Amino acid sequence: MRLDIAPILAALSRHRITATLLVLQIGLTCAIVCNALFVVNDRLRWMDTPSGVEEDRLANIDISSPGKNVDIHARTDADLAVLRAVPGVEAAEALNSVPFGTRSWSTNVRYSADEKQPRASVAEYYGKDVGPLFGAQLLEGRWIRDDEYQWIDDVEHKKVEAAHVIVVTQAVARRLFPGKDALGQTLYLHGADFRIIGVIRELARASGMRDNIGEVILTPWRMLPTYGAGYVIRTAPGKAGAVLEAAAAALKKQDPRRVITEKITFREIRELFFASDRALAAMLVGACVVLLAVTALGIVGLASFWVGQRRRQIGVRRALGATRGDVLRYFQVENFLLASMGIGLGIVLAYAINLVLMVHYEIPRLPLGYLPASALALWLLGQLAVLAPALRAASVPPVEATRG
């Protein structure tokens, strides 16, 4: 192979423009594919974010608020009784939000009232028995008791005072009490100190970034549709879709004037939340396939062109004793050299593109492992693409040296 490099480089120097264009094409392909696959993998990991709930057992129903002069407490209790009576419904509650949903509630938390700056902004779930309804896993402590809940409007208008207890996720505990046991600690929110009575493994918020998607607290306030709550039902595994229709029909039957604004399973909620990430991943995969196909076609076209131009030269080499294997190796080494130059350029461009993405789109730094993987893929692509023209070149007979 070392003996072939010198004549190969000499031949390439006589075709600088075409060789340079192919190197640029390979370099751009390497840089774009490397970053695109990194972004795709990043989106796939984000789409796999755990919700902390039993997804195949949950569904949500949103209704229009009742009219004037309605006892909203009694109306909510009546609706929940209707839902719990539907065959297949194991539990039902009015909640302000669901993981990955469209309604997002959050609050700032501090260690004490003396602190001016909040320590974190965490998502809040209002509603009775949120954790058991979702199927969240309690790591330590206990859930909020029935006697500790109060209606949110009564608390807001200071008619009653709910118990100052909260349940937090492990993500909140780790962020606010690193290296400590969060159970029994207090946090200042809503103008009062709340004691942490339980820690759950994980529970996603309705909206958030990757660094805070799991920062959630459960507050002992019962929610109302008037305040933006939806009815969340829990069913047997895999039955959420079928039971959802029956539950919505039962609510409609109770009050024909009622408007069901939305009925959706949690699976569908999750799909909608990650729809844009899924579309971006699909688009980038398609772009990578197109780029690799165009690059392969460019290699095939250029190699075929050079084989056509060099038929007499190849015939002379065959007449001087070169074997088919020697000719085949010549074109493979030539392609390997061009690909290596393009890959070297592509690695520099890949890091440059990644820096731009980091600054403008908050994309993480490109891991080094993507570079050798992309290089190997392009080397293999180049060898496969040049194989057919190289085999045609190897089939040129020695008698070709006498023609022309």
XYZ file of N, CA, C and O in Angstrom, residues 189-350:
648
model
N -43.110 28.617 51.346
C -43.857 28.888 50.122
C -45.269 29.312 50.493
O -45.771 28.963 51.564
N -45.881 30.082 49.608
C -47.243 30.581 49.834
C -47.358 31.310 51.176
O -48.387 31.253 51.859
N -46.264 31.985 51.574
C -46.302 32.796 52.780
C -46.279 32.034 54.078
O -46.644 32.584 55.132
N -45.865 30.770 54.044
C -45.828 29.976 55.277
C -44.767 28.890 55.159
O -44.289 28.569 54.066
N -44.401 28.327 56.303
C -43.470 27.208 56.334
C -44.241 25.901 56.176
O -45.240 25.668 56.861
N -43.754 25.053 55.275
C -44.374 23.749 55.037
C -43.358 22.659 55.370
O -42.210 22.721 54.930
N -43.796 21.674 56.112
C -42.914 20.582 56.520
C -42.995 19.431 55.517
O -44.091 19.052 55.089
N -41.856 18.894 55.159
C -41.800 17.768 54.223
C -42.113 16.485 54.990
O -41.393 16.113 55.915
N -43.193 15.821 54.582
C -43.604 14.595 55.272
C -43.378 13.349 54.423
O -43.549 12.233 54.909
N -43.015 13.520 53.155
C -42.795 12.373 52.293
C -41.914 12.714 51.107
O -41.876 13.866 50.656
N -41.193 11.715 50.626
C -40.339 11.876 49.442
C -40.692 10.771 48.459
O -40.696 9.583 48.823
N -41.019 11.154 47.231
C -41.359 10.168 46.202
C -40.206 10.040 45.214
O -39.407 10.966 45.033
N -40.151 8.900 44.574
C -39.028 8.573 43.687
C -38.911 9.562 42.537
O -37.871 10.192 42.333
N -39.955 9.724 41.758
C -39.919 10.653 40.626
C -41.331 10.966 40.177
O -42.253 10.149 40.303
N -41.489 12.168 39.665
C -42.765 12.609 39.103
C -42.465 13.811 38.220
O -41.892 14.794 38.687
N -42.821 13.718 36.947
C -42.507 14.789 36.000
C -43.520 15.920 36.131
O -44.674 15.716 36.494
N -43.075 17.112 35.806
C -43.952 18.270 35.811
C -44.575 18.445 34.434
O -44.208 17.759 33.473
N -45.524 19.373 34.351
C -46.206 19.571 33.074
C -45.270 20.177 32.037
O -45.316 19.830 30.865
N -44.441 21.080 32.454
C -43.479 21.685 31.533
C -42.209 21.983 32.312
O -42.245 22.236 33.514
N -41.114 21.962 31.619
C -39.844 22.227 32.280
C -38.684 21.823 31.404
O -38.856 21.198 30.360
N -37.493 22.199 31.865
C -36.277 21.833 31.165
C -35.744 20.544 31.756
O -36.246 20.020 32.749
N -34.699 20.028 31.154
C -34.163 18.747 31.613
C -33.629 18.809 33.033
O -33.669 17.829 33.753
N -33.127 19.978 33.420
C -32.541 20.073 34.751
C -33.580 20.224 35.856
O -33.248 20.134 37.037
N -34.855 20.469 35.489
C -35.867 20.627 36.538
C -37.168 19.894 36.245
O -38.178 20.125 36.917
N -37.184 19.013 35.238
C -38.426 18.340 34.852
C -38.985 17.493 35.992
O -40.194 17.257 36.078
N -38.134 17.040 36.903
C -38.597 16.190 37.988
C -38.774 16.898 39.313
O -39.008 16.239 40.334
N -38.696 18.236 39.325
C -38.813 18.986 40.578
C -40.268 19.341 40.835
O -40.822 20.288 40.267
N -40.908 18.563 41.693
C -42.348 18.644 41.922
C -42.641 18.537 43.414
O -41.950 17.812 44.138
N -43.664 19.261 43.866
C -44.170 19.083 45.226
C -45.681 18.865 45.171
O -46.353 19.336 44.253
N -46.201 18.130 46.141
C -47.636 17.890 46.286
C -48.129 18.695 47.475
O -47.576 18.591 48.581
N -49.157 19.510 47.254
C -49.688 20.410 48.273
C -51.081 19.941 48.705
O -51.857 19.484 47.855
N -51.461 20.066 49.973
C -52.740 19.534 50.459
C -53.942 20.422 50.159
O -54.690 20.809 51.057
N -54.108 20.761 48.894
C -55.257 21.568 48.480
C -56.082 20.785 47.472
O -55.548 20.283 46.480
N -57.376 20.702 47.702
C -58.275 20.052 46.748
C -58.615 21.022 45.631
O -58.896 22.201 45.874
N -58.606 20.516 44.400
C -58.802 21.368 43.240
C -60.257 21.353 42.762
O -61.033 20.450 43.087
N -60.580 22.380 41.946
C -61.928 22.565 41.398
C -61.829 22.865 39.911
O -60.897 23.553 39.482
N -62.787 22.383 39.108
C -62.786 22.742 37.681
C -62.824 24.249 37.468
O -62.245 24.763 36.502
N -63.494 24.984 38.366
C -63.552 26.441 38.256
C -62.164 27.059 38.300
O -61.907 28.098 37.703
N -61.260 26.414 38.983
C -59.892 26.904 39.116
C -58.953 26.295 38.067
O -57.740 26.441 38.161
N -59.517 25.614 37.096
C -58.696 25.056 36.019
C -58.346 23.603 36.170
O -57.446 23.113 35.474
N -59.040 22.887 37.050
C -58.728 21.476 37.242
C -59.353 20.617 36.149
O -60.352 20.990 35.524
N -58.754 19.459 35.949
C -59.329 18.438 35.085
C -59.553 17.182 35.913
O -58.942 17.016 36.978
N -60.421 16.312 35.443
C -60.675 15.059 36.143
C -59.726 13.990 35.603
O -59.734 13.689 34.402
N -58.935 13.426 36.493
C -58.005 12.356 36.127
C -58.558 11.046 36.656
O -58.895 10.946 37.839
N -58.679 10.059 35.772
C -59.190 8.753 36.179
C -58.076 7.718 36.068
O -57.190 7.831 35.228
N -58.170 6.719 36.946
C -57.222 5.618 36.959
C -57.981 4.335 36.664
O -59.034 4.076 37.254
N -57.459 3.544 35.718
C -58.144 2.330 35.287
C -57.212 1.126 35.443
O -56.079 1.252 35.902
N -57.728 -0.014 35.034
C -56.881 -1.208 34.972
C -55.831 -1.006 33.880
O -56.029 -0.211 32.954
N -54.689 -1.690 33.942
C -53.641 -1.517 32.928
C -54.152 -1.734 31.510
O -54.818 -2.730 31.224
N -53.867 -0.780 30.627
C -54.239 -0.898 29.225
C -55.687 -0.589 28.903
O -56.100 -0.680 27.744
N -56.491 -0.175 29.893
C -57.924 0.068 29.669
C -58.281 1.551 29.651
O -59.459 1.897 29.568
N -57.299 2.417 29.726
C -57.578 3.842 29.851
C -58.400 4.385 28.683
O -59.340 5.164 28.880
N -58.068 3.984 27.465
C -58.776 4.507 26.292
C -60.241 4.133 26.276
O -61.121 4.977 26.041
N -60.547 2.858 26.539
C -61.940 2.405 26.503
C -62.752 3.005 27.647
O -63.884 3.459 27.450
N -62.172 3.042 28.843
C -62.896 3.569 29.998
C -63.095 5.078 29.875
O -64.087 5.629 30.353
N -62.163 5.762 29.229
C -62.264 7.212 29.064
C -63.557 7.600 28.349
O -64.227 8.559 28.744
N -63.900 6.891 27.297
C -65.129 7.198 26.560
C -66.357 7.038 27.449
O -67.262 7.880 27.435
N -66.398 5.973 28.230
C -67.537 5.737 29.118
C -67.601 6.801 30.211
O -68.692 7.256 30.588
N -66.456 7.215 30.722
C -66.424 8.229 31.764
C -66.915 9.578 31.243
O -67.693 10.275 31.909
N -66.476 9.954 30.045
C -66.932 11.218 29.458
C -68.431 11.177 29.193
O -69.146 12.163 29.420
N -68.938 10.032 28.724
C -70.380 9.894 28.481
C -71.165 9.991 29.778
O -72.272 10.566 29.805
N -70.624 9.446 30.880
C -71.316 9.511 32.172
C -71.420 10.955 32.658
O -72.466 11.366 33.189
N -70.370 11.738 32.500
C -70.416 13.144 32.895
C -71.417 13.914 32.038
O -72.152 14.776 32.539
N -71.428 13.602 30.764
C -72.364 14.271 29.859
C -73.802 13.905 30.194
O -74.712 14.749 30.133
N -74.033 12.664 30.574
C -75.375 12.211 30.933
C -75.849 12.892 32.207
O -77.033 13.221 32.347
N -74.949 13.101 33.151
C -75.336 13.757 34.389
C -75.834 15.173 34.139
O -76.765 15.647 34.789
N -75.207 15.874 33.194
C -75.615 17.231 32.839
C -75.425 17.412 31.336
O -74.320 17.659 30.872
N -76.507 17.278 30.552
C -76.389 17.389 29.088
C -75.848 18.736 28.618
O -75.348 18.850 27.503
N -75.965 19.753 29.469
C -75.464 21.077 29.081
C -73.945 21.188 29.231
O -73.341 22.134 28.745
N -73.370 20.201 29.856
C -71.934 20.233 30.094
C -71.164 20.082 28.786
O -71.554 19.326 27.892
N -70.060 20.803 28.661
C -69.197 20.714 27.487
C -67.901 20.007 27.884
O -67.197 20.461 28.789
N -67.623 18.886 27.224
C -66.353 18.190 27.426
C -65.335 18.846 26.500
O -65.371 18.666 25.282
N -64.434 19.613 27.068
C -63.479 20.352 26.233
C -62.314 19.482 25.770
O -61.709 19.758 24.735
N -62.004 18.438 26.544
C -60.920 17.536 26.130
C -61.038 16.219 26.882
O -61.371 16.179 28.057
N -60.785 15.139 26.173
C -60.667 13.817 26.797
C -59.473 13.134 26.140
O -59.420 12.993 24.912
N -58.539 12.712 26.945
C -57.272 12.248 26.395
C -56.608 11.278 27.369
O -56.706 11.441 28.587
N -55.987 10.255 26.822
C -55.232 9.324 27.662
C -53.844 9.893 27.928
O -53.361 10.775 27.205
N -53.194 9.352 28.938
C -51.862 9.850 29.244
C -50.868 9.500 28.136
O -49.939 10.253 27.874
N -51.060 8.370 27.499
C -50.182 8.018 26.365
C -50.224 9.110 25.303
O -49.200 9.500 24.734
N -51.433 9.608 25.028
C -51.582 10.662 24.020
C -50.984 11.977 24.514
O -50.415 12.739 23.728
N -51.128 12.240 25.823
C -50.518 13.451 26.392
C -49.011 13.424 26.189
O -48.396 14.416 25.791
N -48.416 12.279 26.464
C -46.962 12.147 26.296
C -46.571 12.327 24.830
O -45.580 12.999 24.516
N -47.318 11.718 23.914
C -46.996 11.838 22.490
C -47.067 13.288 22.026
O -46.219 13.744 21.245
N -48.064 14.024 22.499
C -48.195 15.424 22.115
C -47.054 16.262 22.684
O -46.533 17.158 22.013
N -46.644 15.966 23.912
C -45.580 16.738 24.556
C -44.269 16.599 23.787
O -43.516 17.576 23.641
N -43.979 15.399 23.307
C -42.709 15.155 22.622
C -42.861 15.140 21.099
O -41.946 14.686 20.405
N -43.977 15.630 20.586
C -44.219 15.587 19.136
C -43.158 16.365 18.363
O -42.651 15.907 17.332
N -42.802 17.545 18.839
C -41.815 18.357 18.114
C -40.437 17.708 18.152
O -39.695 17.752 17.168
N -40.082 17.089 19.282
C -38.789 16.404 19.369
C -38.754 15.194 18.440
O -37.737 14.923 17.799
N -39.881 14.484 18.358
C -39.958 13.324 17.470
C -39.837 13.765 16.010
O -39.143 13.127 15.207
N -40.498 14.873 15.667
C -40.438 15.376 14.295
C -39.020 15.839 13.946
O -38.529 15.589 12.835
N -38.360 16.508 14.898
C -36.991 16.956 14.655
C -36.056 15.772 14.451
O -35.211 15.789 13.542
N -36.195 14.739 15.285
C -35.343 13.557 15.146
C -35.547 12.890 13.792
O -34.579 12.509 13.116
N -36.813 12.768 13.370
C -37.104 12.156 12.076
C -36.531 12.987 10.924
O -35.972 12.442 9.961
N -36.657 14.309 11.037
C -36.134 15.189 9.989
C -34.615 15.080 9.883
O -34.053 15.006 8.781
N -33.932 15.033 11.030
C -32.474 14.951 11.021
C -32.000 13.596 10.501
O -30.998 13.528 9.783
N -32.706 12.523 10.859
C -32.346 11.212 10.318
C -32.513 11.204 8.804
O -31.651 10.687 8.068
N -33.601 11.784 8.321
C -33.806 11.872 6.873
C -32.727 12.685 6.191
O -32.230 12.307 5.116
N -32.320 13.797 6.834
C -31.259 14.628 6.260
C -29.934 13.867 6.207
O -29.187 13.970 5.222
N -29.666 13.074 7.253
C -28.429 12.275 7.268
C -28.428 11.242 6.151
O -27.416 11.048 5.475
N -29.567 10.589 5.956
C -29.666 9.582 4.896
C -29.438 10.227 3.532
O -28.709 9.696 2.679
N -30.045 11.387 3.314
C -29.885 12.082 2.028
C -28.435 12.497 1.828
O -27.860 12.312 0.739
N -27.803 13.071 2.861
C -26.416 13.502 2.748
C -25.480 12.330 2.452
O -24.593 12.429 1.593
N -25.677 11.226 3.157
C -24.829 10.058 2.924
C -25.046 9.495 1.522
O -24.084 9.070 0.862
N -26.305 9.504 1.063
C -26.595 9.006 -0.280
C -25.947 9.896 -1.344
O -25.356 9.397 -2.318
N -26.041 11.208 -1.162
C -25.439 12.144 -2.117
C -23.918 11.988 -2.129
O -23.278 11.999 -3.197
N -23.322 11.825 -0.943
C -21.878 11.640 -0.864
C -21.450 10.343 -1.557
O -20.451 10.303 -2.291
N -22.205 9.272 -1.311
C -21.890 7.992 -1.953
C -22.010 8.108 -3.470
O -21.148 7.595 -4.210
N -23.046 8.791 -3.943
C -23.207 8.975 -5.388
C -22.069 9.816 -5.962
O -21.604 9.578 -7.083
N -21.612 10.814 -5.184
C -20.492 11.627 -5.642
C -19.224 10.799 -5.778
O -18.469 10.952 -6.748
N -18.999 9.916 -4.819
C -17.822 9.042 -4.884
C -17.918 8.096 -6.081
O -16.950 7.903 -6.828
N -19.104 7.517 -6.264
C -19.311 6.596 -7.393
C -19.104 7.329 -8.721
O -18.416 6.833 -9.631
N -19.697 8.524 -8.828
C -19.595 9.275 -10.076
C -18.176 9.671 -10.397
O -17.716 9.521 -11.546
N -17.465 10.168 -9.376
C -16.097 10.606 -9.620
C -15.195 9.413 -9.934
O -14.355 9.482 -10.850
N -15.355 8.327 -9.209
C -14.536 7.147 -9.469
C -14.813 6.587 -10.857
O -13.884 6.173 -11.583
N -16.082 6.555 -11.258
C -16.433 6.064 -12.604
C -15.835 6.965 -13.675
O -15.358 6.477 -14.715
N -15.856 8.279 -13.431
C -15.277 9.220 -14.384
C -13.781 8.977 -14.537
O -13.241 8.959 -15.658
N -13.098 8.772 -13.386
C -11.660 8.552 -13.443
C -11.321 7.200 -14.085
O -10.316 7.074 -14.789
N -12.136 6.209 -13.870
C -11.905 4.906 -14.522
C -12.004 5.075 -16.034
O -11.187 4.538 -16.801
N -13.008 5.831 -16.476
C -13.156 6.067 -17.913
C -11.978 6.809 -18.499
O -11.547 6.531 -19.636
N -11.438 7.768 -17.750
C -10.308 8.533 -18.238
C -9.005 7.719 -18.239
O -8.102 7.986 -19.035
N -8.913 6.760 -17.322
C -7.644 6.065 -17.115
C -7.613 4.665 -17.713
O -6.739 3.870 -17.362
N -8.526 4.360 -18.595
C -8.564 2.995 -19.133
C -7.235 2.607 -19.796
O -6.735 1.498 -19.583
N -6.663 3.486 -20.596
C -5.406 3.146 -21.264
C -4.279 3.021 -20.236
O -3.440 2.127 -20.317
N -4.280 3.931 -19.205
C -3.267 3.857 -18.157
C -3.389 2.554 -17.385
O -2.387 1.914 -17.062
N -4.647 2.144 -17.102
C -4.859 0.885 -16.388
C -4.396 -0.291 -17.240
O -3.767 -1.243 -16.751
N -4.669 -0.224 -18.564
C -4.225 -1.281 -19.467
C -2.716 -1.403 -19.499
O -2.168 -2.514 -19.550
N -2.019 -0.258 -19.477
C -0.553 -0.282 -19.457
C -0.056 -0.967 -18.191
O 0.866 -1.792 -18.223
N -0.684 -0.629 -17.051
C -0.269 -1.255 -15.791
C -0.528 -2.759 -15.833
O 0.286 -3.548 -15.341
N -1.669 -3.135 -16.405
C -1.949 -4.568 -16.496
C -0.926 -5.258 -17.400
O -0.477 -6.384 -17.113
N -0.552 -4.583 -18.519
C 0.423 -5.169 -19.438
C 1.803 -5.291 -18.790
O 2.579 -6.185 -19.144
N 2.106 -4.401 -17.840
C 3.386 -4.445 -17.143
C 3.387 -5.397 -15.959
O 4.374 -5.474 -15.220
N 2.253 -6.090 -15.724
C 2.245 -7.122 -14.690
C 1.347 -6.862 -13.507
O 1.296 -7.677 -12.581
N 0.638 -5.731 -13.501
C -0.271 -5.456 -12.385
C -1.449 -6.427 -12.423
O -2.027 -6.694 -13.483
N -1.820 -6.950 -11.287
C -2.950 -7.880 -11.207
C -4.251 -7.100 -11.018
O -4.250 -5.884 -10.766
N -5.350 -7.832 -11.114
C -6.660 -7.210 -10.852
C -6.701 -6.657 -9.418
O -7.251 -5.584 -9.163
N -6.117 -7.426 -8.490
C -6.083 -6.972 -7.106
C -5.312 -5.677 -6.927
O -5.685 -4.822 -6.112
N -4.215 -5.515 -7.713
C -3.440 -4.275 -7.625
C -4.267 -3.073 -8.078
O -4.228 -2.006 -7.453
N -5.004 -3.243 -9.167
C -5.844 -2.149 -9.672
C -6.966 -1.834 -8.694
O -7.281 -0.671 -8.411
N -7.592 -2.886 -8.177
C -8.680 -2.697 -7.206
C -8.157 -1.953 -5.980
O -8.799 -1.010 -5.491
N -6.988 -2.356 -5.489
C -6.415 -1.717 -4.306
C -6.058 -0.266 -4.573
O -6.205 0.586 -3.708
N -5.612 0.018 -5.808
C -5.261 1.399 -6.159
C -6.438 2.343 -5.922
O -6.306 3.389 -5.277
N -7.608 1.978 -6.445
C -8.778 2.850 -6.303
C -9.290 2.876 -4.856
O -9.800 3.903 -4.391
N -9.162 1.770 -4.148
C -9.584 1.765 -2.759
C -8.680 2.653 -1.898
O -9.164 3.391 -1.034
N -7.374 2.592 -2.132
C -6.454 3.448 -1.380
C -6.676 4.911 -1.746
O -6.643 5.801 -0.879
N -6.903 5.168 -3.020
C -7.171 6.534 -3.449
C -8.397 7.090 -2.738
O -8.393 8.221 -2.234
N -9.450 6.294 -2.691
C -10.665 6.742 -1.993
C -10.421 6.911 -0.500
O -10.927 7.850 0.119
N -9.624 6.005 0.083
C -9.328 6.099 1.521
C -8.588 7.398 1.827
O -8.856 8.048 2.846
N -7.647 7.790 0.962
C -6.914 9.036 1.174
C -7.845 10.239 1.088
O -7.778 11.162 1.911
N -8.701 10.257 0.071
C -9.646 11.372 -0.071
C -10.603 11.431 1.117
O -10.890 12.506 1.653
N -11.104 10.256 1.516
C -12.017 10.215 2.656
C -11.329 10.682 3.928
O -11.925 11.403 4.747
N -10.076 10.301 4.118
C -9.342 10.700 5.324
C -9.157 12.210 5.372
O -9.298 12.830 6.441
N -8.839 12.816 4.221
C -8.707 14.272 4.182
C -10.044 14.940 4.484
O -10.118 15.926 5.222
N -11.119 14.387 3.913
C -12.444 14.943 4.175
C -12.853 14.775 5.631
O -13.436 15.681 6.240
N -12.540 13.620 6.218
C -12.894 13.371 7.615
C -12.113 14.309 8.538
O -12.658 14.821 9.527
N -10.838 14.527 8.227
C -10.053 15.468 9.036
C -10.673 16.852 9.026
O -10.794 17.509 10.069
N -11.089 17.305 7.836
C -11.777 18.591 7.736
C -13.113 18.548 8.469
O -13.504 19.505 9.149
N -13.817 17.414 8.331
C -15.131 17.285 8.955
C -15.079 17.348 10.464
O -15.994 17.890 11.104
N -14.025 16.803 11.072
C -13.901 16.841 12.533
C -13.787 18.286 13.021
O -14.415 18.679 14.015
N -12.994 19.087 12.299
C -12.868 20.505 12.670
C -14.211 21.217 12.512
O -14.652 21.974 13.396
N -14.899 20.970 11.392
C -16.195 21.600 11.163
C -17.242 21.118 12.172
O -18.110 21.887 12.582
N -17.156 19.843 12.558
C -18.126 19.296 13.516
C -18.062 20.052 14.831
O -19.098 20.398 15.420
